[in-house]
Structures are given as structure tokens and as C-alpha cells.
XYZ file of C-alpha atoms in Angstrom:
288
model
C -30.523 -16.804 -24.319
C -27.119 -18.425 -24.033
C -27.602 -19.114 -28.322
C -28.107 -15.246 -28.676
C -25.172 -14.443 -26.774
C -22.976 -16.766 -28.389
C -24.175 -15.074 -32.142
C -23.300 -11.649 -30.685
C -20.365 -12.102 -29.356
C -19.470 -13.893 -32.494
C -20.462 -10.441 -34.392
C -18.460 -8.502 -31.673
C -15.222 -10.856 -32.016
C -15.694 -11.403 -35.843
C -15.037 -15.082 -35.049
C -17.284 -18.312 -34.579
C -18.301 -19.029 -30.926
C -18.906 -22.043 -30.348
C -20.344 -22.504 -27.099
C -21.286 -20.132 -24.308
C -21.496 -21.033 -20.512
C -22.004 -19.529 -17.212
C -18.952 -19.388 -15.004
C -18.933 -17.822 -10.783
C -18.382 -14.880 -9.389
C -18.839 -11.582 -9.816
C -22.297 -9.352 -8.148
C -22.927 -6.585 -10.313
C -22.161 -8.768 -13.623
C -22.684 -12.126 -14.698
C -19.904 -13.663 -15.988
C -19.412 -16.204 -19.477
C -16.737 -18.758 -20.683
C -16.985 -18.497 -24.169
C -15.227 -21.192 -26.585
C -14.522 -20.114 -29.863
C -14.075 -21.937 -33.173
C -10.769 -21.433 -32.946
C -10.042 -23.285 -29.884
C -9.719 -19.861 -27.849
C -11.219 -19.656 -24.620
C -12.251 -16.279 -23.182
C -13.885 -14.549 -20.841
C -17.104 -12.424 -20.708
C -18.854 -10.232 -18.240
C -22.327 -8.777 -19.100
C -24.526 -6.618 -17.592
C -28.195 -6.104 -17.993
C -29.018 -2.297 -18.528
C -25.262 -1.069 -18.329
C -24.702 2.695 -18.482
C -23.122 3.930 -21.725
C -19.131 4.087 -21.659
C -19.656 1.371 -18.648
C -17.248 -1.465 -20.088
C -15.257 0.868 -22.323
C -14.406 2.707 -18.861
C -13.424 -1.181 -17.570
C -11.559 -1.370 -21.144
C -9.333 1.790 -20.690
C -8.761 0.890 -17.169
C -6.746 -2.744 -18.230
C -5.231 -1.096 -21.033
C -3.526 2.019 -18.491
C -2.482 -0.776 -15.880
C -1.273 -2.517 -18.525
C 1.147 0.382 -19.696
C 2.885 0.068 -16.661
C 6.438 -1.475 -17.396
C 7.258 -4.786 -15.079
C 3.850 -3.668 -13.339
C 1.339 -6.081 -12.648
C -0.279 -8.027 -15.593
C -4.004 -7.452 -16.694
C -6.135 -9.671 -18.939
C -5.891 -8.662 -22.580
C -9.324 -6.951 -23.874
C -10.311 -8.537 -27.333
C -13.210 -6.442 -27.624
C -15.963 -4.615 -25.611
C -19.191 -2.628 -26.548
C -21.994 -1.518 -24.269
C -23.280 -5.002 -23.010
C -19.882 -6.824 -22.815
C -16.518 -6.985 -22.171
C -14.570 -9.639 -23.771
C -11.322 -10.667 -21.885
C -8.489 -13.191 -22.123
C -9.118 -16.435 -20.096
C -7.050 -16.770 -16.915
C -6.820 -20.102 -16.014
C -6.556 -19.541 -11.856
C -4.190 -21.597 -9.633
C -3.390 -21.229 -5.918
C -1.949 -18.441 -4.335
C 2.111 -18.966 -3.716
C 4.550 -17.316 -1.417
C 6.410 -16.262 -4.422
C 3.841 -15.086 -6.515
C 2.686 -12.762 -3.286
C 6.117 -11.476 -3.615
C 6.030 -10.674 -6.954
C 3.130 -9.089 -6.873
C 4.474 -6.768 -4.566
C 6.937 -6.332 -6.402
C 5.086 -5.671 -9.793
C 2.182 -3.438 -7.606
C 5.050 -1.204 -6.781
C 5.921 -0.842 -10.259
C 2.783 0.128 -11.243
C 1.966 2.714 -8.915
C 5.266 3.983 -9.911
C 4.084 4.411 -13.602
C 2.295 7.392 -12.250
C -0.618 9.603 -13.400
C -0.690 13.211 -14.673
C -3.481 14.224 -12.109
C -5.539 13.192 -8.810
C -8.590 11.302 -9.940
C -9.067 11.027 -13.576
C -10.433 12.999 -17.121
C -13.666 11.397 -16.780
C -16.290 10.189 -14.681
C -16.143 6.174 -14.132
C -17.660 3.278 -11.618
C -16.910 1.381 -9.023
C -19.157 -1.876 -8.653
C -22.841 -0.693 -10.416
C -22.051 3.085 -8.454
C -20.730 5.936 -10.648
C -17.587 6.960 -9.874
C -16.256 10.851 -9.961
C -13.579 11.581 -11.970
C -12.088 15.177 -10.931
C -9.703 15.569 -11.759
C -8.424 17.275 -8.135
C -5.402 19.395 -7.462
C -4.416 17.071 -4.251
C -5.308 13.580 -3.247
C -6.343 15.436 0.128
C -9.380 17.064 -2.306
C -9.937 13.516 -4.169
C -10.479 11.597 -1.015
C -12.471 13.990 0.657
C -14.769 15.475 -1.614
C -14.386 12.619 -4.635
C -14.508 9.733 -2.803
C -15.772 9.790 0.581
C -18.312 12.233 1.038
C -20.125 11.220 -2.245
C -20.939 8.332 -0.525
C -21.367 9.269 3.113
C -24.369 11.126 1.266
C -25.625 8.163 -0.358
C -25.364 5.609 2.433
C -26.867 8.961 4.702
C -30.046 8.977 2.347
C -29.865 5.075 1.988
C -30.532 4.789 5.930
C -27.066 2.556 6.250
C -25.237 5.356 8.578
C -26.722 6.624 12.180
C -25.976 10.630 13.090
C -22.567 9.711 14.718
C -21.305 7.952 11.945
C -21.818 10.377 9.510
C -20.497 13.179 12.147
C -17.257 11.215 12.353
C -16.874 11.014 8.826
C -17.607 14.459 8.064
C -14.628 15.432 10.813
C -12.474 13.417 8.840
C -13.507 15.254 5.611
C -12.644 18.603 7.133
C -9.035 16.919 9.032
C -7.942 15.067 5.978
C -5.016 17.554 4.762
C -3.935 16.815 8.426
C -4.646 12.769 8.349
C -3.394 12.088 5.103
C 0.270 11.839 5.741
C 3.011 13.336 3.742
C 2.330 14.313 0.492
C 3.216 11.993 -2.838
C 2.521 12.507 -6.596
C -0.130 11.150 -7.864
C 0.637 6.895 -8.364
C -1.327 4.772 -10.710
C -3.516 2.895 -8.923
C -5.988 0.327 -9.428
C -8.593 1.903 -7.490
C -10.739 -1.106 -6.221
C -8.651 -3.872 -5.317
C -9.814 -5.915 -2.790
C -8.851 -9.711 -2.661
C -11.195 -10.865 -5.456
C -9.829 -8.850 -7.824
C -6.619 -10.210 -8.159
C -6.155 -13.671 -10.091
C -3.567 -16.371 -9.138
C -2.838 -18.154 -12.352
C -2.006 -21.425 -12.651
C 1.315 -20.016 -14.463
C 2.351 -17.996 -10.867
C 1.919 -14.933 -12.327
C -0.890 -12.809 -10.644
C -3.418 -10.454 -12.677
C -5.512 -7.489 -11.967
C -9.020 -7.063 -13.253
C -12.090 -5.383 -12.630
C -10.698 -1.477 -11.692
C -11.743 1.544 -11.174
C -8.190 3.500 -12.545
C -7.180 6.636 -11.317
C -4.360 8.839 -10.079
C -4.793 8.436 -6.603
C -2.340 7.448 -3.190
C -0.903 4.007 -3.783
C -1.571 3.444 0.181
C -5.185 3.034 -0.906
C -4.554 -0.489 -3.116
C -2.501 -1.959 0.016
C -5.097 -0.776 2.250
C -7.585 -2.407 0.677
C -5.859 -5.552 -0.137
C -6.051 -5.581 3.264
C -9.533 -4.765 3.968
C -10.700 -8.376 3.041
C -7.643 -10.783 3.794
C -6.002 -11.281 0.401
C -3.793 -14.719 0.917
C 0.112 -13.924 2.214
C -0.315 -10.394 2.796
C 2.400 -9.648 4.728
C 5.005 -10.619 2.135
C 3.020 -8.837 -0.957
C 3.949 -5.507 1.041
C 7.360 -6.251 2.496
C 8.242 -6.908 -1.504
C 6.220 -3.470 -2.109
C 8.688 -1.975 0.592
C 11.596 -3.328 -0.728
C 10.882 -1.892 -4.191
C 9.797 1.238 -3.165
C 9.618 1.886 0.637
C 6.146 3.209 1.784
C 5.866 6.615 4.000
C 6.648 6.447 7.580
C 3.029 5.777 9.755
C 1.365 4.548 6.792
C -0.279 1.645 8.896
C -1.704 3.895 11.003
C -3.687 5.607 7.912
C -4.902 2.282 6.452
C -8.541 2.851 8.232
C -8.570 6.051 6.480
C -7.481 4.210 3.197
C -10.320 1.718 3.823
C -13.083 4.465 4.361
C -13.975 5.164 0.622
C -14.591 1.306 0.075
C -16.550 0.595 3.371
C -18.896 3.720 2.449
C -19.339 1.979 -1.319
C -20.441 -1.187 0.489
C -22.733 0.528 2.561
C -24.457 1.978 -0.332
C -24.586 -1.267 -1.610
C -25.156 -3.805 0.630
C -26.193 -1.949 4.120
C -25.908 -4.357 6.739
C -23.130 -3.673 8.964
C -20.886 -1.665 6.374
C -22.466 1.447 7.802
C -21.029 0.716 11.626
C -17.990 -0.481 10.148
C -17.239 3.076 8.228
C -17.459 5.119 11.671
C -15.118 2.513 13.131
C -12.935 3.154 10.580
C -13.161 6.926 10.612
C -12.875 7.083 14.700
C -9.623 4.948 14.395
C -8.280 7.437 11.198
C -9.160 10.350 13.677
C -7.169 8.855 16.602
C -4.500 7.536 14.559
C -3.425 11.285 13.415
């Protein structure tokens, strides 16, 4: 298996591969160190049975962070097609005080770079679920009816919500134009970026990868940051602040921030994701 992967990719990157091995992480893809002949390393994620336009939708996500100027780095893409994605290798360090801050810093630039619409031209993912694309007229419309009741249905059919989550949700569907705070054009955001998508280099820089792109609030990427303890927090947003100072009560809307990303993991993985989303829309409810 690992042979045959190392002769396509070697058709893919027009270049000898030498060796292919398996590296961690990742759930919905496995993921590949791949030397070439060269004495490149990269990076590979593969998926069986991947939708069409799956990596190429990963692809043209890096490449519109990317655009961002003084935003946060992304891998560079060396080549994709519809069973992998080929990325630069990242050689990961530990995370730093001062690479938090920079990546404050550098988040706030990207979201900065803005987007011409809520939501996006085309459809996309997040994780193995597809992904609506809009694109919506307000982020009010996008998080409501693009983001979380999509998947307040799913998790409803999948059996991970009881009746008074998914009553509490749906309130906060019908209240979000009054929860959502005051009103901001659309930032460029990464869309999915939880702790384990963001790479401490050995160099201090910090990377993004694996995101689901989209004009959207930039409160959501803090938010979620949040959602699963990403290492020195606090000083990644007081840079953020400093650069560009967030809306007044936006800690009070980070449980509706977090929502859209609890509902996705209920889909997914059940368990107690499905409580946790009527927590979360209970506290967005009493927070307005």
C-alpha cells in the first residue's frame, strides 16, 4: 500500500518519492510524511472515498488565508487531486508566550483581509460533514440557518440531542439578530479552528491548517480557540485586541460562537456533545 502511494504521489508531484510513512493525528484523514528524492520532506493527508472538490476545497482554503498580508502563515500546497493533499512539512516546536502573541497579532490581520460576502461561493466541509456555502446577506442568516440549524437537524435525526436541547437551540435560531451583537463586515476567517489546528513550529512562527474558509464573524475563530484550551490563550487575544479591539460584550457571546462546532461534534461523535450544545445555547440566551 505504502509502495503505491509513494508511485502516485510521485506522478502527482512529478518528482521521485522516496519513502512514504505514517505520521499522528488527524480523524477523518490519515496523514503521510513523504521524503522525496530531492531531500524534501512533505506532508500528506488522504482520505479513503473523499467527495469530489474535497481537498481542492482544503487547497483554496490555504491559498485565501494565505492572501492575507502579515496574517497568519499556512502550509504551502504543492499539489492536491481527489485522494490527496500534498503540503509543506512543518516541523512543530512548543508553544511560546511570544509566538501566542504573534499569533494574535497575525489572526487579527487576517480577519482584517476581509471577504466580499457571509459564507462563501460554494458549498465546502468541515471534518467528513459538508459544509453550506450561502452565500448570506448577514452573518445573523449564516449562523442561523447555515451553520447551526443544519446540524441541530442532523444531531436531532442522529439521536445526540433530547427535545429541550433542540428547543433551546431553535430559540436561539429565531433570537440571533438580537444575540449576535453589533454588526461587522464580513472578516476572513478560518472557520474551524480549534487548538489542533494551529501548528507551533520549531521556527516560533505559528501556522493554520485544516479550514473550513469563509466570510464569517471573526468572534467565531477566538471562540473556538477557546472551546478546547489552545496553550496561552489569554495573551493570543489581548494581542488580537491590541491590533484590532474586539466589540464590547463579546465574551458574553462566545457560547453562541461555540454552538456551530459543538452541534458538528455531536453529529460526529455523540456522546456528551449533544448536552453540551443546549448548555451552550441556554448560556447564549441568558447572556443577551
Amino acid at each position: 500500500m505504502i509502495d503505491d502511494e509513494a508511485e502516485q504521489l510521485s506522478r502527482l508531484l512529478k518528482a521521485t518519492v522516496s519513502s512514504v510513512s505514517p505520521v499522528g493525528g488527524g480523524s477523518i484523514c490519515e496523514a503521510r510524511r513523504a521524503e522525496l528524492g530531492d531531500g524534501r520532506t512533505v506532508f500528506v493527508k488522504t482520505r479513503a472515498g473523499a467527495p469530489a472538490g474535497f481537498f481542492a476545497a482544503e487547497a483554496g482554503g490555504l491559498h485565501r488565508l494565505g492572501t492575507a498580508r502579515n496574517g497568519v502563515p499556512v502550509p504551502k500546497v504543492l499539489a492536491h487531486d481527489d485522494h490527496h493533499l500534498v503540503l509543506e512539512w512543518v516541523a512543530t516546536g512548543v508553544p511560546s508566550v511570544q509566538a501566542a502573541e504573534r499569533l494574535g497579532r497575525s489572526l487579527a490581520a487576517t480577519h482584517r483581509h476581509g471577504a466580499d460576502t457571509f459564507g462563501s461561493d460554494s458549498d465546502g466541509w468541515i471534518g467528513s460533514l459538508e459544509l453550506p456555502g450561502g452565500p448570506w446577506p448577514t452573518w445573523p442568516e449564516l449562523w442561523a440557518y447555515g451553520r447551526i440549524e443544519p446540524y441541530l437537524r442532523a444531531a436531532r435525526k442522529a439521536g445526540a440531542v433530547d427535545r429541550r436541547t433542540v428547543a433551546d437551540v431553535e430559540r436561539v435560531i429565531t433570537e440571533l439578530p438580537r444575540l449576535a451583537g453589533p454588526a461587522e463586515p464580513p472578516a476572513l476567517i478560518h472557520g474551524d479552528l480549534w487548538a489542533g489546528n494551529v501548528l507551533w513550529s520549531v521556527t516560533g512562527a505559528t501556522y493554520l491548517i485544516d479550514p473550513a474558509v469563509h466570510g464569517g464573524h471573526r468572534e467565531t475563530d477566538l471562540a473556538m480557540l477557546a472551546l478546547f484550551g489552545l496553550p496561552h490563550l489569554e495573551r493570543v487575544v489581548a494581542a488580537y485586541d491590541e491590533v484590532w479591539p474586539l466589540a464590547p460584550g463579546w465574551r458574553e457571546r462566545v457560547a453562541l460562537h461555540q454552538l456551530h462546532p459543538v452541534l458538528v461534534h455531536a453529529v460526529l461523535f455523540g456522546g456528551s456533545y449533544g448536552a453540551q450544545a443546549g448548555q451552550l445555547a441556554r448560556a447564549a440566551l441568558r447572556a443577551a
